[in-house]
Amino acid sequence: MTVVKSPLSEQDLKIVGDALQGGLVDLVDLSLVAKQVHWNVVGPRFRSVHLQLDEVVVTARQHADTVAERAAALGVSPDGRSDTVAKSSGISTIADGWIKDVEAVRTLVAALGAVITRMRERIVSTERPDPVSQDIFIGLTADLEKHYWMFQAENA
């Protein structure tokens, strides 16, 4: 069932819809990973890493909403269900239990790196069919890259 008629051609809508859905999944998973690490981080840098993780969660959640709403505006039903996220995310599974602050930073660097790589692919794939969606990917990637830089500096 299509509720919203897209201004894009079917071919362009497929490309853009796949990019938006993939972006949504990665952002939802990034927010979950960052929150899981946030709850379990321990060590001498606990407070600073704990607070920094919440900043990533806020960024990921805000951009996830923007991406999902862009998909809906184009007539693509966004799917952020847990089973969809688990099957489709580009982020590696993280271990359960307490996590030392140094390892927490490494975990976030890896997660952010994976998501940024996929977002940059989406920037390229949406350039021609939908510059509006491309602009969303450019902006959110810039925000993620700022977090990536800051987490890398934690363990420099």
PDB file of C-alpha atoms in Angstrom:
ATOM      1  CA  MET A   1       0.000   0.000   0.000  1.00  0.00           C
ATOM      2  CA  THR A   2       1.344   3.418  -0.963  1.00  0.00           C
ATOM      3  CA  VAL A   3      -0.004   6.300   1.064  1.00  0.00           C
ATOM      4  CA  VAL A   4       2.367   9.015  -0.150  1.00  0.00           C
ATOM      5  CA  LYS A   5       3.126   9.534  -3.843  1.00  0.00           C
ATOM      6  CA  SER A   6       6.815  10.172  -4.391  1.00  0.00           C
ATOM      7  CA  PRO A   7       8.054  12.869  -6.759  1.00  0.00           C
ATOM      8  CA  LEU A   8      10.893  10.493  -7.692  1.00  0.00           C
ATOM      9  CA  SER A   9      10.800   7.902 -10.453  1.00  0.00           C
ATOM     10  CA  GLU A  10      10.462   4.269  -9.373  1.00  0.00           C
ATOM     11  CA  GLN A  11      14.134   3.617 -10.128  1.00  0.00           C
ATOM     12  CA  ASP A  12      15.313   6.682  -8.205  1.00  0.00           C
ATOM     13  CA  LEU A  13      12.946   5.930  -5.339  1.00  0.00           C
ATOM     14  CA  LYS A  14      14.425   2.430  -5.005  1.00  0.00           C
ATOM     15  CA  ILE A  15      17.973   3.822  -4.742  1.00  0.00           C
ATOM     16  CA  VAL A  16      17.031   6.584  -2.328  1.00  0.00           C
ATOM     17  CA  GLY A  17      14.645   4.416  -0.310  1.00  0.00           C
ATOM     18  CA  ASP A  18      17.331   1.771   0.190  1.00  0.00           C
ATOM     19  CA  ALA A  19      19.831   4.449   1.240  1.00  0.00           C
ATOM     20  CA  LEU A  20      17.408   6.017   3.713  1.00  0.00           C
ATOM     21  CA  GLN A  21      16.387   2.657   5.163  1.00  0.00           C
ATOM     22  CA  GLY A  22      20.021   1.618   5.553  1.00  0.00           C
ATOM     23  CA  GLY A  23      20.850   4.934   7.163  1.00  0.00           C
ATOM     24  CA  LEU A  24      17.951   4.586   9.580  1.00  0.00           C
ATOM     25  CA  VAL A  25      19.036   1.105  10.634  1.00  0.00           C
ATOM     26  CA  ASP A  26      22.640   2.169  11.186  1.00  0.00           C
ATOM     27  CA  LEU A  27      21.614   5.215  13.217  1.00  0.00           C
ATOM     28  CA  VAL A  28      19.192   3.252  15.396  1.00  0.00           C
ATOM     29  CA  ASP A  29      21.860   0.628  16.057  1.00  0.00           C
ATOM     30  CA  LEU A  30      24.498   3.273  16.747  1.00  0.00           C
ATOM     31  CA  SER A  31      22.233   4.837  19.364  1.00  0.00           C
ATOM     32  CA  LEU A  32      21.667   1.422  20.974  1.00  0.00           C
ATOM     33  CA  VAL A  33      25.356   0.517  20.971  1.00  0.00           C
ATOM     34  CA  ALA A  34      26.337   3.887  22.435  1.00  0.00           C
ATOM     35  CA  LYS A  35      23.672   3.578  25.146  1.00  0.00           C
ATOM     36  CA  GLN A  36      24.715   0.013  26.002  1.00  0.00           C
ATOM     37  CA  VAL A  37      28.342   1.096  26.363  1.00  0.00           C
ATOM     38  CA  HIS A  38      27.196   4.195  28.314  1.00  0.00           C
ATOM     39  CA  TRP A  39      25.472   1.996  30.897  1.00  0.00           C
ATOM     40  CA  ASN A  40      28.448  -0.341  31.265  1.00  0.00           C
ATOM     41  CA  VAL A  41      31.565   1.822  31.006  1.00  0.00           C
ATOM     42  CA  VAL A  42      33.948   1.714  33.967  1.00  0.00           C
ATOM     43  CA  GLY A  43      37.406   3.103  34.644  1.00  0.00           C
ATOM     44  CA  PRO A  44      39.258   6.284  35.488  1.00  0.00           C
ATOM     45  CA  ARG A  45      37.702   8.205  32.570  1.00  0.00           C
ATOM     46  CA  PHE A  46      34.205   6.940  33.367  1.00  0.00           C
ATOM     47  CA  ARG A  47      32.519  10.333  33.652  1.00  0.00           C
ATOM     48  CA  SER A  48      33.927  11.939  30.503  1.00  0.00           C
ATOM     49  CA  VAL A  49      33.339   8.839  28.354  1.00  0.00           C
ATOM     50  CA  HIS A  50      29.890   8.320  29.898  1.00  0.00           C
ATOM     51  CA  LEU A  51      28.848  11.859  28.980  1.00  0.00           C
ATOM     52  CA  GLN A  52      30.436  11.696  25.528  1.00  0.00           C
ATOM     53  CA  LEU A  53      28.460   8.529  24.783  1.00  0.00           C
ATOM     54  CA  ASP A  54      25.212  10.331  25.548  1.00  0.00           C
ATOM     55  CA  GLU A  55      26.148  12.973  22.980  1.00  0.00           C
ATOM     56  CA  VAL A  56      26.450  10.247  20.344  1.00  0.00           C
ATOM     57  CA  VAL A  57      23.057   8.843  21.358  1.00  0.00           C
ATOM     58  CA  VAL A  58      21.414  12.249  20.973  1.00  0.00           C
ATOM     59  CA  THR A  59      23.030  12.812  17.572  1.00  0.00           C
ATOM     60  CA  ALA A  60      22.094   9.350  16.287  1.00  0.00           C
ATOM     61  CA  ARG A  61      18.488   9.608  17.492  1.00  0.00           C
ATOM     62  CA  GLN A  62      17.957  13.079  16.032  1.00  0.00           C
ATOM     63  CA  HIS A  63      19.357  12.068  12.662  1.00  0.00           C
ATOM     64  CA  ALA A  64      17.422   8.782  12.697  1.00  0.00           C
ATOM     65  CA  ASP A  65      14.215  10.770  13.020  1.00  0.00           C
ATOM     66  CA  THR A  66      15.215  13.067  10.156  1.00  0.00           C
ATOM     67  CA  VAL A  67      16.110  10.106   7.931  1.00  0.00           C
ATOM     68  CA  ALA A  68      12.889   8.236   8.769  1.00  0.00           C
ATOM     69  CA  GLU A  69      10.774  11.304   8.104  1.00  0.00           C
ATOM     70  CA  ARG A  70      12.535  11.902   4.776  1.00  0.00           C
ATOM     71  CA  ALA A  71      11.744   8.315   3.782  1.00  0.00           C
ATOM     72  CA  ALA A  72       8.100   8.781   4.771  1.00  0.00           C
ATOM     73  CA  ALA A  73       7.924  12.063   2.833  1.00  0.00           C
ATOM     74  CA  LEU A  74       9.037  10.156  -0.269  1.00  0.00           C
ATOM     75  CA  GLY A  75       6.472   7.407   0.266  1.00  0.00           C
ATOM     76  CA  VAL A  76       8.863   4.833   1.726  1.00  0.00           C
ATOM     77  CA  SER A  77       7.711   3.271   4.982  1.00  0.00           C
ATOM     78  CA  PRO A  78      10.652   3.505   7.435  1.00  0.00           C
ATOM     79  CA  ASP A  79      11.420   0.316   9.366  1.00  0.00           C
ATOM     80  CA  GLY A  80      13.215   0.737  12.681  1.00  0.00           C
ATOM     81  CA  ARG A  81      11.984  -2.508  14.254  1.00  0.00           C
ATOM     82  CA  SER A  82      14.518  -4.379  16.364  1.00  0.00           C
ATOM     83  CA  ASP A  83      14.622  -7.435  14.100  1.00  0.00           C
ATOM     84  CA  THR A  84      15.215  -5.250  11.045  1.00  0.00           C
ATOM     85  CA  VAL A  85      18.004  -3.374  12.834  1.00  0.00           C
ATOM     86  CA  ALA A  86      19.598  -6.621  14.013  1.00  0.00           C
ATOM     87  CA  LYS A  87      19.578  -8.088  10.481  1.00  0.00           C
ATOM     88  CA  SER A  88      20.688  -5.006   8.584  1.00  0.00           C
ATOM     89  CA  SER A  89      23.084  -2.947  10.686  1.00  0.00           C
ATOM     90  CA  GLY A  90      26.676  -2.440   9.628  1.00  0.00           C
ATOM     91  CA  ILE A  91      27.871  -2.288  13.238  1.00  0.00           C
ATOM     92  CA  SER A  92      29.551  -5.332  14.746  1.00  0.00           C
ATOM     93  CA  THR A  93      27.960  -6.940  17.786  1.00  0.00           C
ATOM     94  CA  ILE A  94      29.433  -5.789  21.074  1.00  0.00           C
ATOM     95  CA  ALA A  95      30.125  -7.929  24.108  1.00  0.00           C
ATOM     96  CA  ASP A  96      27.894  -7.784  27.156  1.00  0.00           C
ATOM     97  CA  GLY A  97      28.993  -6.832  30.650  1.00  0.00           C
ATOM     98  CA  TRP A  98      31.235  -4.104  32.011  1.00  0.00           C
ATOM     99  CA  ILE A  99      33.558  -2.403  29.581  1.00  0.00           C
ATOM    100  CA  LYS A 100      36.756  -0.570  30.494  1.00  0.00           C
ATOM    101  CA  ASP A 101      36.851   3.042  29.385  1.00  0.00           C
ATOM    102  CA  VAL A 102      39.686   2.405  26.911  1.00  0.00           C
ATOM    103  CA  GLU A 103      37.739  -0.449  25.299  1.00  0.00           C
ATOM    104  CA  ALA A 104      34.551   1.643  25.322  1.00  0.00           C
ATOM    105  CA  VAL A 105      36.332   4.270  23.252  1.00  0.00           C
ATOM    106  CA  ARG A 106      37.654   1.613  20.846  1.00  0.00           C
ATOM    107  CA  THR A 107      34.145   0.185  20.507  1.00  0.00           C
ATOM    108  CA  LEU A 108      32.714   3.573  19.597  1.00  0.00           C
ATOM    109  CA  VAL A 109      35.524   4.341  17.163  1.00  0.00           C
ATOM    110  CA  ALA A 110      34.788   1.039  15.377  1.00  0.00           C
ATOM    111  CA  ALA A 111      31.016   1.589  15.392  1.00  0.00           C
ATOM    112  CA  LEU A 112      31.289   5.164  14.169  1.00  0.00           C
ATOM    113  CA  GLY A 113      33.806   4.144  11.509  1.00  0.00           C
ATOM    114  CA  ALA A 114      31.467   1.461  10.175  1.00  0.00           C
ATOM    115  CA  VAL A 115      28.502   3.818  10.059  1.00  0.00           C
ATOM    116  CA  ILE A 116      30.481   6.672   8.496  1.00  0.00           C
ATOM    117  CA  THR A 117      31.767   4.383   5.737  1.00  0.00           C
ATOM    118  CA  ARG A 118      28.222   3.330   4.877  1.00  0.00           C
ATOM    119  CA  MET A 119      26.928   6.913   5.085  1.00  0.00           C
ATOM    120  CA  ARG A 120      29.599   8.090   2.655  1.00  0.00           C
ATOM    121  CA  GLU A 121      28.433   5.383   0.220  1.00  0.00           C
ATOM    122  CA  ARG A 122      24.894   6.730   0.615  1.00  0.00           C
ATOM    123  CA  ILE A 123      26.112  10.265  -0.119  1.00  0.00           C
ATOM    124  CA  VAL A 124      27.458   9.010  -3.442  1.00  0.00           C
ATOM    125  CA  SER A 125      24.420   6.882  -4.313  1.00  0.00           C
ATOM    126  CA  THR A 126      21.876   9.668  -3.676  1.00  0.00           C
ATOM    127  CA  GLU A 127      23.747  12.456  -5.463  1.00  0.00           C
ATOM    128  CA  ARG A 128      21.901  12.166  -8.763  1.00  0.00           C
ATOM    129  CA  PRO A 129      18.509  10.728  -7.801  1.00  0.00           C
ATOM    130  CA  ASP A 130      17.828  12.964  -4.784  1.00  0.00           C
ATOM    131  CA  PRO A 131      20.121  15.817  -3.727  1.00  0.00           C
ATOM    132  CA  VAL A 132      17.759  16.568  -0.821  1.00  0.00           C
ATOM    133  CA  SER A 133      18.396  13.155   0.740  1.00  0.00           C
ATOM    134  CA  GLN A 134      22.074  13.492  -0.145  1.00  0.00           C
ATOM    135  CA  ASP A 135      22.174  16.743   1.816  1.00  0.00           C
ATOM    136  CA  ILE A 136      20.731  14.951   4.852  1.00  0.00           C
ATOM    137  CA  PHE A 137      23.441  12.286   4.572  1.00  0.00           C
ATOM    138  CA  ILE A 138      26.146  14.944   4.212  1.00  0.00           C
ATOM    139  CA  GLY A 139      25.014  16.772   7.341  1.00  0.00           C
ATOM    140  CA  LEU A 140      24.643  13.699   9.497  1.00  0.00           C
ATOM    141  CA  THR A 141      27.984  12.303   8.323  1.00  0.00           C
ATOM    142  CA  ALA A 142      29.684  15.552   9.331  1.00  0.00           C
ATOM    143  CA  ASP A 143      28.189  15.217  12.823  1.00  0.00           C
ATOM    144  CA  LEU A 144      29.247  11.564  13.089  1.00  0.00           C
ATOM    145  CA  GLU A 145      32.757  12.394  11.903  1.00  0.00           C
ATOM    146  CA  LYS A 146      33.048  14.984  14.671  1.00  0.00           C
ATOM    147  CA  HIS A 147      32.213  12.292  17.257  1.00  0.00           C
ATOM    148  CA  TYR A 148      34.628   9.925  15.500  1.00  0.00           C
ATOM    149  CA  TRP A 149      37.440  12.471  15.795  1.00  0.00           C
ATOM    150  CA  MET A 150      36.690  13.135  19.448  1.00  0.00           C
ATOM    151  CA  PHE A 151      36.617   9.453  20.384  1.00  0.00           C
ATOM    152  CA  GLN A 152      39.852   8.795  18.495  1.00  0.00           C
ATOM    153  CA  ALA A 153      41.494  11.628  20.442  1.00  0.00           C
ATOM    154  CA  GLU A 154      40.457   9.897  23.693  1.00  0.00           C
ATOM    155  CA  ASN A 155      42.945   7.073  23.109  1.00  0.00           C
ATOM    156  CA  ALA A 156      45.648   8.970  21.235  1.00  0.00           C
TER     157      ALA A 156
END
